[in-house]
Amino acid sequence: MPKDFLKGVQDEYDVIVIGSGLAGMTSANILGRAGYSVLLLEQHYKLGGMATWFKRPGGHIFDVSLHGFPHGMIKSCRRYWSPEIAESIVPLKRIRFDNPMFSLTTTYNRDDFTRLLTDQFNVEPASVKSFFDAARGMNFYDDQAMTTGELFEKFFPGRHDVVRLLMEPIVYANGSTLEDPAITYGIVFSNFMSKGVYTFEGGTDRLIQMMEAELKSNHVDVRIKCDVEKVNLRQGRVASVTVNGRTIKTRAVVSNANLRATIFRLLGEAQLDPQFVDQAREVRLNNSSTQVYMALKPGETVEESTGDLLFSSTAADFRTDLLLSRDVTSRTYSFYYPRTRPEGRERTLLVSSTNAHYRDWSELSDDDYEASKQDLIETTLDAVEKYLPNIRERLAHVEASTPRTFRHYTQHVAGASFGTKFEGLAVSRGLPDQVKGMYHAGSVGIIMSGWLGAINYGVIVANDVDAMLMAAATSGKTSAPS
Amino acid sequence: MTSSEIREEILDILENIAPDEDLSDLTDDVAFVDQLELDSMDFLDIVMELRKRHRVQIPEEDYTELASMASTVAYLTPLMKDMQKA
Ligand SMILES: Cc1cc2nc3c(=O)[nH]c(=O)nc-3n(C[C@H](O)[C@H](O)[C@H](O)COP(=O)(O)OP(=O)(O)OC[C@H]3O[C@@H](n4cnc5c(N)ncnc54)[C@H](O)[C@@H]3O)c2cc1C
């Protein structure tokens, strides 16, 4: 008999959260803390979604998506999680750029960028100031007509080097391009510029463990290996979910699954207004990623001046489409020094990330896929040589992941690393108007993605769910329709 | 609750949300964002806290009413006039 991962589960909950990414976990935590009965269902054997890690023999622990997030994470973790989690958030001090246009190291905040732009790039201080002010003044409900490319052209006409400095990290952070609405760039960029880039001391594994403990202390029923197949409706409102052959009743569902999977797989278009379905079909997904994970042999050390984050490129010019090409010229390196995990074994690791198209990997035969993966590893090691000489001899372990890997583990349509393009936000927010009790929380609209975006979006949606449940209770409808 | 009790309540909520801010010299008819470091998540926290404490429901389209202390109190007074101060 296979193990029953739903053993002891109740017949009914106030809220069922589908998916334990950062948005799903945060919604579950807030609603559990508010006193609702909450069931959190995750299809994988680990919590965290893309906020994940894996271990390899020899004491190596690789972080997949812990490259950096804005300072706002401290406040959000303190309020929506716990003071202990917030206290482990520490700044990254050395953000490095190395490309044919410029090489520099920065603390990646407004003061240092103002200094660089005026002294090294010779931009008028007044233009720098008005650019920063314009970016900081942006709100997600603002006019979307202006694109990021136009924003740069307005403040720094013809300056491809300036655009590269301002844009390259954000392309890596959320997959946005020069053609996306300027607000998707401005909001994320300003979040980082307010105080720089931060990381979580102890690694992703420690964060997720602490979150799991917090969920349990707030009485959230957490279940892994539970792949939700269907959300069932009754008279146009959420009634139950089908999971591992069981039907569990609920008054509200928060889906943290990919937006398109939520609409087309969990709900099914037959249950929805055709106009909404068309709108959902138009939502474009963001790109995916490839990564190469490298662990140095025990005792091999790297000077910390090498940087915490290094945006490297050999391309003469800066084009966002080139960043996605199979013919990789740009890589972002994250260095994990022993201090990343003060309680762990002394290890230095390096993760190289590139943005990638799912279609470039999805159609390969198994042999071609393996060969492409090997090629990705070899070309990456060649590129790393510049920063860590004799890298091949110093390595204890190396392996690669591709868009197919991301798809496999998170069930994200097309392995999307950063959710959907901007239009996804309206569809995600519009879902409860279609089906009463049905919500989506997860990376959408570029701004609501990344660790901080996902956590904050989880809060926004939990607030909607709380309002709905409380309104239903005061109007006398305290139980789910049965 | 009276208008002045509501004002006290908002101050108490703000103290929890922005523990590092000095609220003693807050000017009521100037926008919060021009005096305090508040972002959109902070406003959402005010909404959530009011619902938790007093079961007041503030729909999303009314969030702009929370721009300053004066506008917040004016907006909440009719909604909370029949409530008892806790
Ligand atoms: C390579 C890479 C690097 C990144 N680097 C950074 C970074 O440095 N900084 C940063 O801030 N962000 C980074 N990100 C982005 C960030 O990790 C994500 O935006 C964020 O973790 C997404 O959280 P989420 O809640 O939207 O959902 P996800 O993490 O996508 O989680 C969704 C969860 O739902 C589960 N699920 C799906 N369908 C079902 C179902 N039917 N039943 C049950 N469970 C289901 C999945 O298994 C998954 O656990 C990176 C992402 C990638 C891929």
Coordinates of C-alpha atoms and ligand atoms in Angstrom, one line a residue:
Chain A
M1 CA 0.0 0.0 0.0
P2 CA 1.4 3.4 -0.9
K3 CA 1.7 5.9 2.0
D4 CA -1.4 8.0 2.6
F5 CA -0.3 11.5 2.6
L6 CA -3.8 12.7 3.6
K7 CA -4.0 10.5 6.7
G8 CA -6.0 12.2 9.4
V9 CA -7.1 15.1 7.2
Q10 CA -10.4 16.8 8.1
D11 CA -13.5 16.5 5.8
E12 CA -13.7 20.3 5.6
Y13 CA -11.6 23.5 6.0
D14 CA -12.3 27.2 5.9
V15 CA -9.5 27.6 3.3
I16 CA -7.5 25.2 1.1
V17 CA -4.2 26.6 -0.3
I18 CA -2.9 24.8 -3.3
G19 CA 0.9 25.0 -3.5
S20 CA 3.5 25.9 -1.0
G21 CA 5.5 28.5 -2.9
L22 CA 6.2 31.7 -0.9
A23 CA 2.9 33.2 -1.9
G24 CA 0.9 30.1 -0.9
M25 CA 2.7 29.6 2.4
T26 CA 2.3 33.3 3.3
S27 CA -1.4 33.3 2.6
A28 CA -1.8 30.1 4.6
N29 CA 0.2 31.5 7.5
I30 CA -1.9 34.7 7.7
L31 CA -5.2 32.9 7.5
G32 CA -4.1 30.3 10.0
R33 CA -3.0 33.0 12.4
A34 CA -6.3 34.8 12.0
G35 CA -8.0 31.6 13.3
Y36 CA -9.3 30.0 10.2
S37 CA -8.9 26.3 9.6
V38 CA -6.4 26.0 6.7
L39 CA -5.1 23.0 4.7
L40 CA -2.0 23.6 2.6
L41 CA -1.4 21.0 -0.2
E42 CA 1.9 20.7 -2.0
Q43 CA 2.5 18.2 -4.8
H44 CA 6.3 18.0 -4.3
Y45 CA 7.9 16.3 -1.4
K46 CA 9.4 19.7 -0.2
L47 CA 7.8 23.0 0.7
G48 CA 9.0 26.3 -0.8
G49 CA 8.3 26.0 -4.6
M50 CA 11.0 27.8 -6.4
A51 CA 12.5 29.0 -3.1
T52 CA 14.3 25.7 -2.9
W53 CA 17.7 23.9 -2.4
F54 CA 19.2 20.5 -2.9
K55 CA 22.0 18.6 -1.2
R56 CA 24.8 16.7 -2.7
P57 CA 27.3 14.2 -1.2
G58 CA 30.2 16.0 0.5
G59 CA 28.2 18.5 2.5
H60 CA 27.2 20.7 -0.5
I61 CA 23.9 22.5 -0.3
F62 CA 22.9 24.5 -3.4
D63 CA 20.3 27.3 -3.3
V64 CA 18.3 27.7 -6.5
S65 CA 16.7 31.1 -6.2
L66 CA 18.6 32.8 -3.3
H67 CA 20.5 35.4 -5.3
G68 CA 19.2 38.5 -3.7
F69 CA 16.0 40.4 -2.8
P70 CA 15.2 44.0 -1.7
H71 CA 15.4 45.3 1.9
G72 CA 11.5 45.3 2.1
M73 CA 11.8 41.6 2.8
I74 CA 12.8 42.4 6.4
K75 CA 9.6 44.2 7.1
S76 CA 7.5 41.6 5.3
C77 CA 9.1 38.7 7.1
R78 CA 8.8 40.4 10.5
R79 CA 5.1 41.2 10.0
Y80 CA 3.8 38.2 8.1
W81 CA 6.2 35.5 9.5
S82 CA 8.3 36.0 12.6
P83 CA 11.0 38.4 14.0
E84 CA 13.5 35.4 14.0
I85 CA 13.1 35.0 10.2
A86 CA 13.5 38.8 9.7
E87 CA 16.7 38.9 11.8
S88 CA 18.5 36.5 9.5
I89 CA 18.2 38.8 6.5
V90 CA 21.6 40.3 5.8
P91 CA 23.0 42.7 3.1
L92 CA 25.1 41.6 0.2
K93 CA 28.0 44.0 0.0
R94 CA 29.6 43.5 -3.4
I95 CA 27.6 43.6 -6.6
R96 CA 29.9 43.4 -9.6
F97 CA 29.5 44.1 -13.3
D98 CA 32.0 42.9 -15.9
N99 CA 31.3 43.4 -19.6
P100 CA 33.0 45.0 -22.6
M101 CA 31.5 48.4 -21.7
F102 CA 32.5 48.6 -18.1
S103 CA 33.8 46.8 -15.0
L104 CA 32.8 48.0 -11.5
T105 CA 31.7 47.0 -8.0
T106 CA 28.9 48.6 -6.2
T107 CA 26.7 48.3 -3.1
Y108 CA 23.7 48.7 -5.5
N109 CA 21.8 51.5 -3.9
R110 CA 20.8 55.0 -4.9
D111 CA 23.7 56.8 -3.4
D112 CA 26.3 54.5 -4.9
F113 CA 24.5 54.5 -8.3
T114 CA 24.3 58.3 -8.3
R115 CA 28.0 58.4 -7.7
L116 CA 28.7 55.9 -10.5
L117 CA 26.4 57.6 -13.0
T118 CA 27.8 61.1 -12.4
D119 CA 31.5 60.3 -11.9
Q120 CA 32.1 57.3 -14.1
F121 CA 29.4 57.6 -16.7
N122 CA 29.4 61.4 -16.8
V123 CA 25.7 61.8 -16.6
E124 CA 24.2 65.2 -15.5
P125 CA 23.3 64.9 -11.7
A126 CA 20.0 66.5 -12.5
S127 CA 19.1 63.7 -15.0
V128 CA 20.1 61.1 -12.5
K129 CA 18.0 62.6 -9.8
S130 CA 14.9 63.0 -12.0
F131 CA 15.3 59.4 -13.2
F132 CA 15.4 58.0 -9.7
D133 CA 12.5 60.2 -8.6
A134 CA 10.4 59.1 -11.6
A135 CA 11.1 55.4 -10.9
R136 CA 10.3 55.7 -7.2
G137 CA 7.0 57.5 -7.9
M138 CA 5.6 54.6 -9.9
N139 CA 2.6 52.6 -8.8
F140 CA 1.2 49.4 -10.2
Y141 CA -2.1 51.1 -11.1
D142 CA -0.3 53.8 -13.1
D143 CA -0.4 54.3 -16.8
Q144 CA 1.2 51.4 -18.6
A145 CA 1.6 53.1 -22.0
M146 CA 5.3 54.0 -21.5
T147 CA 7.8 51.1 -22.0
T148 CA 11.0 50.6 -20.0
G149 CA 12.9 51.3 -23.2
E150 CA 11.1 54.7 -23.6
L151 CA 11.8 55.5 -20.0
F152 CA 15.5 55.1 -20.5
E153 CA 15.4 57.0 -23.8
K154 CA 13.7 59.9 -22.0
F155 CA 16.3 60.3 -19.3
F156 CA 19.5 58.9 -20.9
P157 CA 19.0 59.1 -24.7
G158 CA 21.4 57.0 -26.7
R159 CA 23.3 55.8 -23.6
H160 CA 23.4 52.0 -24.0
D161 CA 26.0 51.7 -21.3
V162 CA 23.8 53.4 -18.8
V163 CA 20.9 51.2 -19.8
R164 CA 23.0 48.2 -19.3
L165 CA 23.9 49.2 -15.8
L166 CA 20.4 50.0 -14.9
M167 CA 18.6 47.2 -16.6
E168 CA 20.8 44.1 -16.6
P169 CA 20.2 43.0 -13.0
I170 CA 16.5 43.6 -13.3
V171 CA 16.2 41.4 -16.4
Y172 CA 17.7 38.7 -14.2
A173 CA 15.6 39.5 -11.3
N174 CA 12.2 39.3 -13.1
G175 CA 12.7 38.5 -16.7
S176 CA 11.4 41.9 -17.9
T177 CA 12.4 43.4 -21.2
L178 CA 12.7 46.9 -22.7
E179 CA 9.2 46.4 -24.3
D180 CA 7.5 45.7 -21.0
P181 CA 5.6 48.6 -19.2
A182 CA 8.0 51.0 -17.5
I183 CA 6.3 50.4 -14.1
T184 CA 7.4 46.8 -14.0
Y185 CA 10.9 48.0 -14.2
G186 CA 10.6 51.1 -12.1
I187 CA 8.9 49.5 -9.1
V188 CA 11.3 46.6 -8.8
F189 CA 14.4 48.8 -9.5
S190 CA 13.3 51.3 -6.8
N191 CA 12.7 48.5 -4.3
F192 CA 16.4 47.4 -4.7
M193 CA 17.8 51.0 -4.9
S194 CA 16.2 52.0 -1.6
K195 CA 18.7 50.0 0.4
G196 CA 20.6 47.5 -1.7
V197 CA 20.5 43.7 -2.1
Y198 CA 19.8 41.3 0.7
T199 CA 20.1 37.5 1.3
F200 CA 19.0 35.0 3.9
E201 CA 21.7 33.8 6.3
G202 CA 21.5 30.0 6.8
G203 CA 20.2 29.4 3.3
T204 CA 16.9 28.6 1.8
D205 CA 16.6 25.3 3.7
R206 CA 16.8 27.1 7.0
L207 CA 14.2 29.7 5.9
I208 CA 11.7 27.1 4.7
Q209 CA 12.2 25.0 7.9
M210 CA 11.4 28.1 10.0
M211 CA 8.4 28.9 7.9
E212 CA 7.1 25.4 8.2
A213 CA 7.4 25.6 12.0
E214 CA 5.6 28.9 12.0
L215 CA 2.8 27.4 9.8
K216 CA 2.4 24.5 12.3
S217 CA 2.3 26.8 15.3
N218 CA -0.6 28.7 13.6
H219 CA -2.4 25.3 13.2
V220 CA -2.1 25.1 9.4
D221 CA -2.5 21.5 8.3
V222 CA 0.5 21.0 5.9
R223 CA 0.6 18.1 3.5
I224 CA 3.2 17.2 0.9
K225 CA 2.9 14.9 -2.1
C226 CA -0.6 16.0 -2.6
D227 CA -1.2 17.0 -6.2
V228 CA -4.5 18.8 -6.5
E229 CA -6.4 17.6 -9.6
K230 CA -9.5 19.7 -9.5
V231 CA -11.4 22.5 -7.8
N232 CA -15.0 21.6 -7.7
L233 CA -17.8 24.2 -7.8
R234 CA -21.4 24.3 -6.8
Q235 CA -23.7 27.0 -8.0
G236 CA -20.8 29.1 -9.2
R237 CA -18.9 29.0 -6.0
V238 CA -16.0 26.9 -4.6
A239 CA -17.2 23.8 -2.9
S240 CA -14.3 21.3 -2.6
V241 CA -11.0 20.1 -4.1
T242 CA -10.1 16.7 -5.5
V243 CA -6.7 15.5 -4.3
N244 CA -5.1 12.0 -4.2
G245 CA -8.5 10.4 -4.9
R246 CA -10.3 12.3 -2.1
T247 CA -12.7 15.2 -2.1
I248 CA -12.2 17.8 0.7
K249 CA -14.8 20.5 1.3
T250 CA -13.9 24.2 1.6
R251 CA -15.2 27.7 1.6
A252 CA -12.3 29.2 -0.2
V253 CA -9.4 28.1 -2.4
V254 CA -6.1 30.0 -2.8
S255 CA -4.2 28.6 -5.8
N256 CA -0.5 29.2 -5.8
A257 CA -0.2 27.0 -8.9
N258 CA 0.8 28.7 -12.1
L259 CA -2.0 31.2 -13.2
R260 CA -2.7 29.3 -16.5
A261 CA -2.7 25.9 -14.8
T262 CA -5.1 27.3 -12.2
I263 CA -7.6 28.4 -14.8
F264 CA -7.2 25.8 -17.5
R265 CA -6.4 22.7 -15.4
L266 CA -7.7 23.1 -11.8
L267 CA -10.9 25.0 -12.8
G268 CA -11.4 24.2 -16.5
E269 CA -12.8 26.7 -19.0
A270 CA -16.3 25.1 -19.0
Q271 CA -16.9 26.7 -15.6
L272 CA -15.9 30.2 -16.6
D273 CA -17.1 33.1 -18.6
P274 CA -15.8 32.8 -22.2
Q275 CA -14.6 36.4 -22.2
F276 CA -12.5 35.8 -19.1
V277 CA -11.1 32.6 -20.6
D278 CA -10.0 34.6 -23.7
Q279 CA -8.4 37.2 -21.5
A280 CA -6.6 34.4 -19.6
R281 CA -5.4 32.7 -22.8
E282 CA -3.8 36.0 -23.8
V283 CA -1.6 36.1 -20.7
R284 CA 2.0 35.7 -21.7
L285 CA 4.4 33.7 -19.5
N286 CA 7.7 34.9 -18.5
N287 CA 10.9 33.2 -19.5
S288 CA 12.6 30.3 -17.8
S289 CA 16.2 29.7 -16.7
T290 CA 19.2 27.5 -16.9
Q291 CA 21.6 27.1 -14.0
V292 CA 25.0 25.5 -13.4
Y293 CA 25.8 24.6 -9.8
M294 CA 29.4 24.3 -8.8
A295 CA 30.9 23.3 -5.5
L296 CA 34.5 23.9 -4.7
K297 CA 36.5 21.2 -2.9
P298 CA 36.7 21.5 0.9
G299 CA 39.5 23.9 1.8
E300 CA 39.3 25.7 -1.6
T301 CA 38.6 29.4 -0.8
V302 CA 37.7 32.4 -2.9
E303 CA 38.6 36.0 -2.1
E304 CA 35.3 37.8 -1.1
S305 CA 36.4 40.7 -3.4
T306 CA 35.3 38.4 -6.2
G307 CA 31.9 39.6 -5.3
D308 CA 28.6 38.3 -4.0
L309 CA 26.7 38.8 -7.3
L310 CA 28.5 39.2 -10.6
F311 CA 26.8 40.2 -13.8
S312 CA 29.1 39.2 -16.5
S313 CA 28.8 39.4 -20.2
T314 CA 31.0 39.1 -23.3
A315 CA 28.4 40.7 -25.6
A316 CA 29.6 44.1 -27.0
D317 CA 26.1 45.5 -26.9
F318 CA 23.2 45.2 -24.5
R319 CA 20.1 43.6 -25.9
T320 CA 17.5 41.9 -23.7
D321 CA 16.7 39.3 -26.4
L322 CA 20.3 38.2 -26.4
L323 CA 20.0 37.4 -22.7
L324 CA 17.6 34.7 -23.5
S325 CA 19.4 33.2 -26.4
R326 CA 20.8 29.6 -26.4
D327 CA 24.0 31.1 -27.5
V328 CA 24.8 32.4 -24.1
T329 CA 27.0 35.5 -23.7
S330 CA 25.7 36.7 -20.4
R331 CA 25.7 35.0 -17.0
T332 CA 24.9 36.0 -13.5
Y333 CA 27.1 34.4 -10.9
S334 CA 26.1 34.0 -7.2
F335 CA 29.0 33.3 -4.9
Y336 CA 28.1 31.5 -1.6
Y337 CA 30.9 31.9 0.9
P338 CA 31.2 29.8 4.0
R339 CA 29.4 32.6 5.9
T340 CA 26.2 32.0 3.9
R341 CA 25.7 29.0 6.2
P342 CA 27.5 29.8 9.4
E343 CA 26.3 26.6 11.0
G344 CA 27.1 24.4 8.1
R345 CA 30.3 22.9 6.8
E346 CA 32.9 25.3 5.4
R347 CA 32.1 25.3 1.7
T348 CA 32.3 27.7 -1.2
L349 CA 29.8 27.4 -4.0
L350 CA 29.0 29.2 -7.2
V351 CA 25.8 29.2 -9.1
S352 CA 25.7 30.5 -12.7
S353 CA 22.3 31.5 -14.0
T354 CA 21.0 32.6 -17.4
N355 CA 17.5 33.4 -18.6
A356 CA 16.3 30.9 -21.2
H357 CA 13.3 30.0 -23.4
Y358 CA 11.5 26.8 -22.6
R359 CA 11.0 26.0 -26.3
D360 CA 14.8 25.8 -26.8
W361 CA 14.9 22.8 -24.4
S362 CA 11.5 21.2 -24.6
E363 CA 11.7 19.7 -28.0
L364 CA 15.1 18.1 -27.7
S365 CA 15.4 14.3 -27.9
D366 CA 16.7 12.7 -24.7
D367 CA 20.2 12.3 -26.2
D368 CA 20.3 15.9 -27.5
Y369 CA 19.0 17.1 -24.2
E370 CA 21.8 15.4 -22.2
A371 CA 24.4 16.7 -24.7
S372 CA 23.0 20.2 -24.5
K373 CA 23.2 20.0 -20.7
Q374 CA 26.8 18.9 -20.8
D375 CA 27.6 21.7 -23.3
L376 CA 26.0 24.2 -20.9
I377 CA 28.3 22.9 -18.1
E378 CA 31.5 23.0 -20.2
T379 CA 30.9 26.5 -21.7
T380 CA 30.0 27.8 -18.2
L381 CA 33.3 26.4 -16.8
D382 CA 35.2 28.0 -19.6
A383 CA 33.6 31.3 -18.8
V384 CA 34.2 31.0 -15.0
E385 CA 37.9 30.5 -15.7
K386 CA 38.3 34.2 -16.0
Y387 CA 37.2 34.8 -12.4
L388 CA 38.3 31.5 -10.8
P389 CA 41.4 30.2 -12.6
N390 CA 41.8 26.4 -12.8
I391 CA 38.2 26.0 -11.9
R392 CA 38.0 22.4 -13.2
E393 CA 40.7 21.2 -10.8
R394 CA 39.2 23.0 -7.9
L395 CA 35.7 21.5 -8.3
A396 CA 34.2 18.8 -6.2
H397 CA 30.8 18.8 -7.9
V398 CA 29.0 20.3 -10.9
E399 CA 25.6 19.9 -12.5
A400 CA 23.1 21.8 -14.5
S401 CA 19.3 22.5 -14.5
T402 CA 17.2 23.6 -17.5
P403 CA 13.7 25.0 -18.1
R404 CA 12.6 21.3 -18.2
T405 CA 13.9 20.8 -14.6
F406 CA 12.0 23.9 -13.4
R407 CA 8.8 22.6 -15.0
H408 CA 9.3 19.2 -13.6
Y409 CA 9.6 20.4 -10.0
T410 CA 7.0 23.2 -9.9
Q411 CA 4.6 22.2 -12.6
H412 CA 4.9 25.7 -14.0
V413 CA 3.6 25.9 -17.5
A414 CA 6.7 26.2 -19.7
G415 CA 9.0 26.2 -16.6
A416 CA 8.3 29.9 -16.2
S417 CA 10.7 31.3 -13.5
F418 CA 9.1 34.6 -13.0
G419 CA 5.4 34.0 -13.5
T420 CA 3.5 36.0 -16.1
K421 CA 3.8 39.2 -17.9
F422 CA 2.0 42.3 -16.7
E423 CA -1.5 41.3 -18.0
G424 CA -1.5 38.3 -15.7
L425 CA -2.1 40.5 -12.7
A426 CA -5.6 41.6 -13.8
V427 CA -6.6 38.0 -14.6
S428 CA -5.3 36.8 -11.2
R429 CA -7.2 39.6 -9.4
G430 CA -10.3 39.0 -11.5
L431 CA -10.7 35.4 -10.6
P432 CA -12.8 35.8 -7.5
D433 CA -15.3 37.8 -9.6
Q434 CA -15.7 34.8 -11.8
V435 CA -15.9 32.1 -9.1
K436 CA -16.9 33.0 -5.6
G437 CA -14.3 31.8 -3.1
M438 CA -11.6 31.2 -5.8
Y439 CA -8.4 33.1 -5.5
H440 CA -5.0 33.0 -7.1
A441 CA -1.7 34.1 -5.4
G442 CA 1.6 33.6 -7.0
S443 CA 4.1 35.2 -9.4
V444 CA 2.1 37.4 -11.8
G445 CA 2.6 40.7 -13.6
I446 CA 6.3 40.8 -13.0
I447 CA 6.0 43.1 -10.0
M448 CA 4.3 40.5 -7.8
S449 CA 7.2 38.1 -8.4
G450 CA 10.4 37.3 -6.8
W451 CA 10.6 36.3 -3.1
L452 CA 9.3 39.7 -1.8
G453 CA 6.7 40.1 -4.5
A454 CA 5.4 36.6 -3.9
I455 CA 5.2 37.1 -0.1
N456 CA 3.4 40.4 -0.5
Y457 CA 1.0 39.1 -3.0
G458 CA 0.2 36.2 -0.6
V459 CA -0.7 38.9 2.0
I460 CA -2.9 40.9 -0.4
V461 CA -4.8 37.7 -1.4
A462 CA -5.1 36.5 2.3
N463 CA -6.7 39.9 3.0
D464 CA -9.3 39.4 0.3
V465 CA -10.1 35.9 1.6
D466 CA -10.4 37.1 5.1
A467 CA -12.8 39.9 4.0
M468 CA -14.9 37.4 2.1
L469 CA -15.1 34.9 4.9
M470 CA -15.9 37.5 7.4
A471 CA -18.6 39.1 5.3
A472 CA -20.1 35.6 4.7
A473 CA -20.1 35.0 8.5
T474 CA -21.8 38.2 9.4
S475 CA -24.5 37.7 6.8
G476 CA -25.3 34.3 8.4
K477 CA -23.8 32.0 5.9
T478 CA -21.2 30.5 8.2
S479 CA -20.7 27.2 6.5
A480 CA -19.8 26.1 3.1
P481 CA -22.6 25.1 0.8
S482 CA -22.9 21.4 1.0
Chain B
M1 CA -16.7 55.4 18.8
T2 CA -16.3 59.1 18.5
S3 CA -14.0 60.7 16.0
S4 CA -11.3 61.3 18.6
E5 CA -11.5 57.7 19.7
I6 CA -11.1 56.6 16.1
R7 CA -8.1 58.8 15.8
E8 CA -6.5 57.3 18.9
E9 CA -7.2 53.8 17.4
I10 CA -5.5 54.7 14.1
L11 CA -2.5 56.0 16.0
D12 CA -2.3 52.8 17.9
I13 CA -2.3 50.8 14.7
L14 CA 0.3 53.0 13.1
E15 CA 2.6 52.6 16.1
N16 CA 2.5 48.9 15.5
I17 CA 3.1 49.2 11.8
A18 CA 5.8 51.8 11.9
P19 CA 7.5 51.3 15.3
D20 CA 10.5 53.5 14.3
E21 CA 8.4 56.6 13.4
D22 CA 7.7 59.5 15.8
L23 CA 3.9 60.0 15.6
S24 CA 3.6 62.8 18.2
D25 CA 3.9 65.6 15.6
L26 CA 1.7 64.1 12.9
T27 CA -0.2 66.7 11.0
D28 CA -3.8 65.4 10.4
D29 CA -4.5 67.1 7.1
V30 CA -1.2 66.2 5.4
A31 CA -0.9 62.9 3.6
F32 CA 0.7 60.1 5.6
V33 CA 3.2 59.4 2.9
D34 CA 4.5 62.9 3.0
Q35 CA 5.3 62.5 6.7
L36 CA 6.0 58.8 7.3
E37 CA 7.8 56.1 5.4
L38 CA 4.7 54.1 4.5
D39 CA 4.2 51.9 1.4
S40 CA 1.2 50.2 0.0
M41 CA 1.7 47.1 2.2
D42 CA 1.5 49.4 5.2
F43 CA -1.9 50.7 4.1
L44 CA -3.1 47.1 3.6
D45 CA -2.0 46.4 7.1
I46 CA -4.1 49.2 8.4
V47 CA -7.1 47.8 6.5
M48 CA -6.4 44.3 7.9
E49 CA -6.0 45.5 11.4
L50 CA -9.2 47.5 11.4
R51 CA -11.0 44.4 10.2
K52 CA -9.5 42.2 12.9
R53 CA -10.1 44.7 15.7
H54 CA -13.5 46.1 14.7
R55 CA -14.8 44.0 11.8
V56 CA -14.9 47.1 9.6
Q57 CA -14.8 46.2 5.9
I58 CA -13.0 48.7 3.7
P59 CA -13.4 47.8 0.0
E60 CA -10.3 48.2 -2.2
E61 CA -11.8 51.1 -4.2
D62 CA -12.0 53.1 -0.9
Y63 CA -8.3 52.6 0.1
T64 CA -7.6 56.2 -1.2
E65 CA -9.8 57.5 1.7
L66 CA -6.9 56.4 4.0
A67 CA -4.5 59.0 2.6
S68 CA -4.3 61.2 5.7
M69 CA -5.4 61.1 9.3
A70 CA -8.2 63.6 8.6
S71 CA -9.6 61.7 5.6
T72 CA -9.3 58.4 7.4
V73 CA -11.2 59.6 10.5
A74 CA -13.8 61.3 8.3
Y75 CA -14.3 58.1 6.3
L76 CA -14.4 55.8 9.4
T77 CA -16.7 57.9 11.6
P78 CA -20.0 56.9 10.1
L79 CA -18.9 53.3 9.8
M80 CA -17.8 53.0 13.4
K81 CA -20.1 55.4 15.2
D82 CA -22.1 52.5 16.7
M83 CA -19.1 50.6 17.9
Q84 CA -17.9 50.5 21.5
K85 CA -14.3 51.5 22.3
A86 CA -12.5 48.3 23.2
Ligands
LIG1 C1 16.5 30.2 -11.3 C2 15.7 31.2 -10.5 C3 16.3 32.2 -9.8 C4 15.6 33.1 -9.0 N1 16.2 34.0 -8.3 C5 15.6 34.9 -7.5 C6 16.2 35.8 -6.7 O1 17.5 35.8 -6.6 N2 15.5 36.6 -5.9 C7 14.1 36.6 -5.9 O2 13.5 37.4 -5.2 N3 13.5 35.7 -6.7 C8 14.1 34.9 -7.5 N4 13.5 34.0 -8.3 C9 12.0 34.0 -8.3 C10 11.3 33.5 -7.1 O3 12.0 32.3 -6.7 C11 9.9 33.2 -7.4 O4 9.3 34.4 -7.9 C12 9.1 32.8 -6.2 O5 9.7 31.9 -5.4 C13 7.7 32.3 -6.6 O6 6.9 32.0 -5.6 P1 5.4 31.6 -5.9 O7 4.7 31.7 -4.6 O8 4.8 32.5 -7.0 O9 5.3 30.2 -6.4 P2 6.2 28.9 -6.7 O10 7.5 29.0 -6.1 O11 6.2 28.7 -8.2 O12 5.4 27.7 -6.0 C14 4.2 27.2 -6.6 C15 4.0 25.9 -5.8 O13 2.8 25.3 -6.1 C16 3.0 23.9 -6.2 N5 1.9 23.3 -7.1 C17 1.7 23.7 -8.4 N6 0.6 23.0 -8.8 C18 0.1 22.3 -7.8 C19 -1.0 21.4 -7.6 N7 -1.8 21.1 -8.6 N8 -1.2 20.8 -6.4 C20 -0.3 21.0 -5.4 N9 0.8 21.9 -5.5 C21 1.0 22.5 -6.7 C22 4.4 23.7 -6.8 O14 4.9 22.5 -6.7 C23 5.1 24.8 -6.1 O15 5.6 24.3 -4.8 C24 14.2 33.0 -9.0 C25 13.5 32.0 -9.7 C26 14.3 31.1 -10.4 C27 13.6 30.0 -11.1

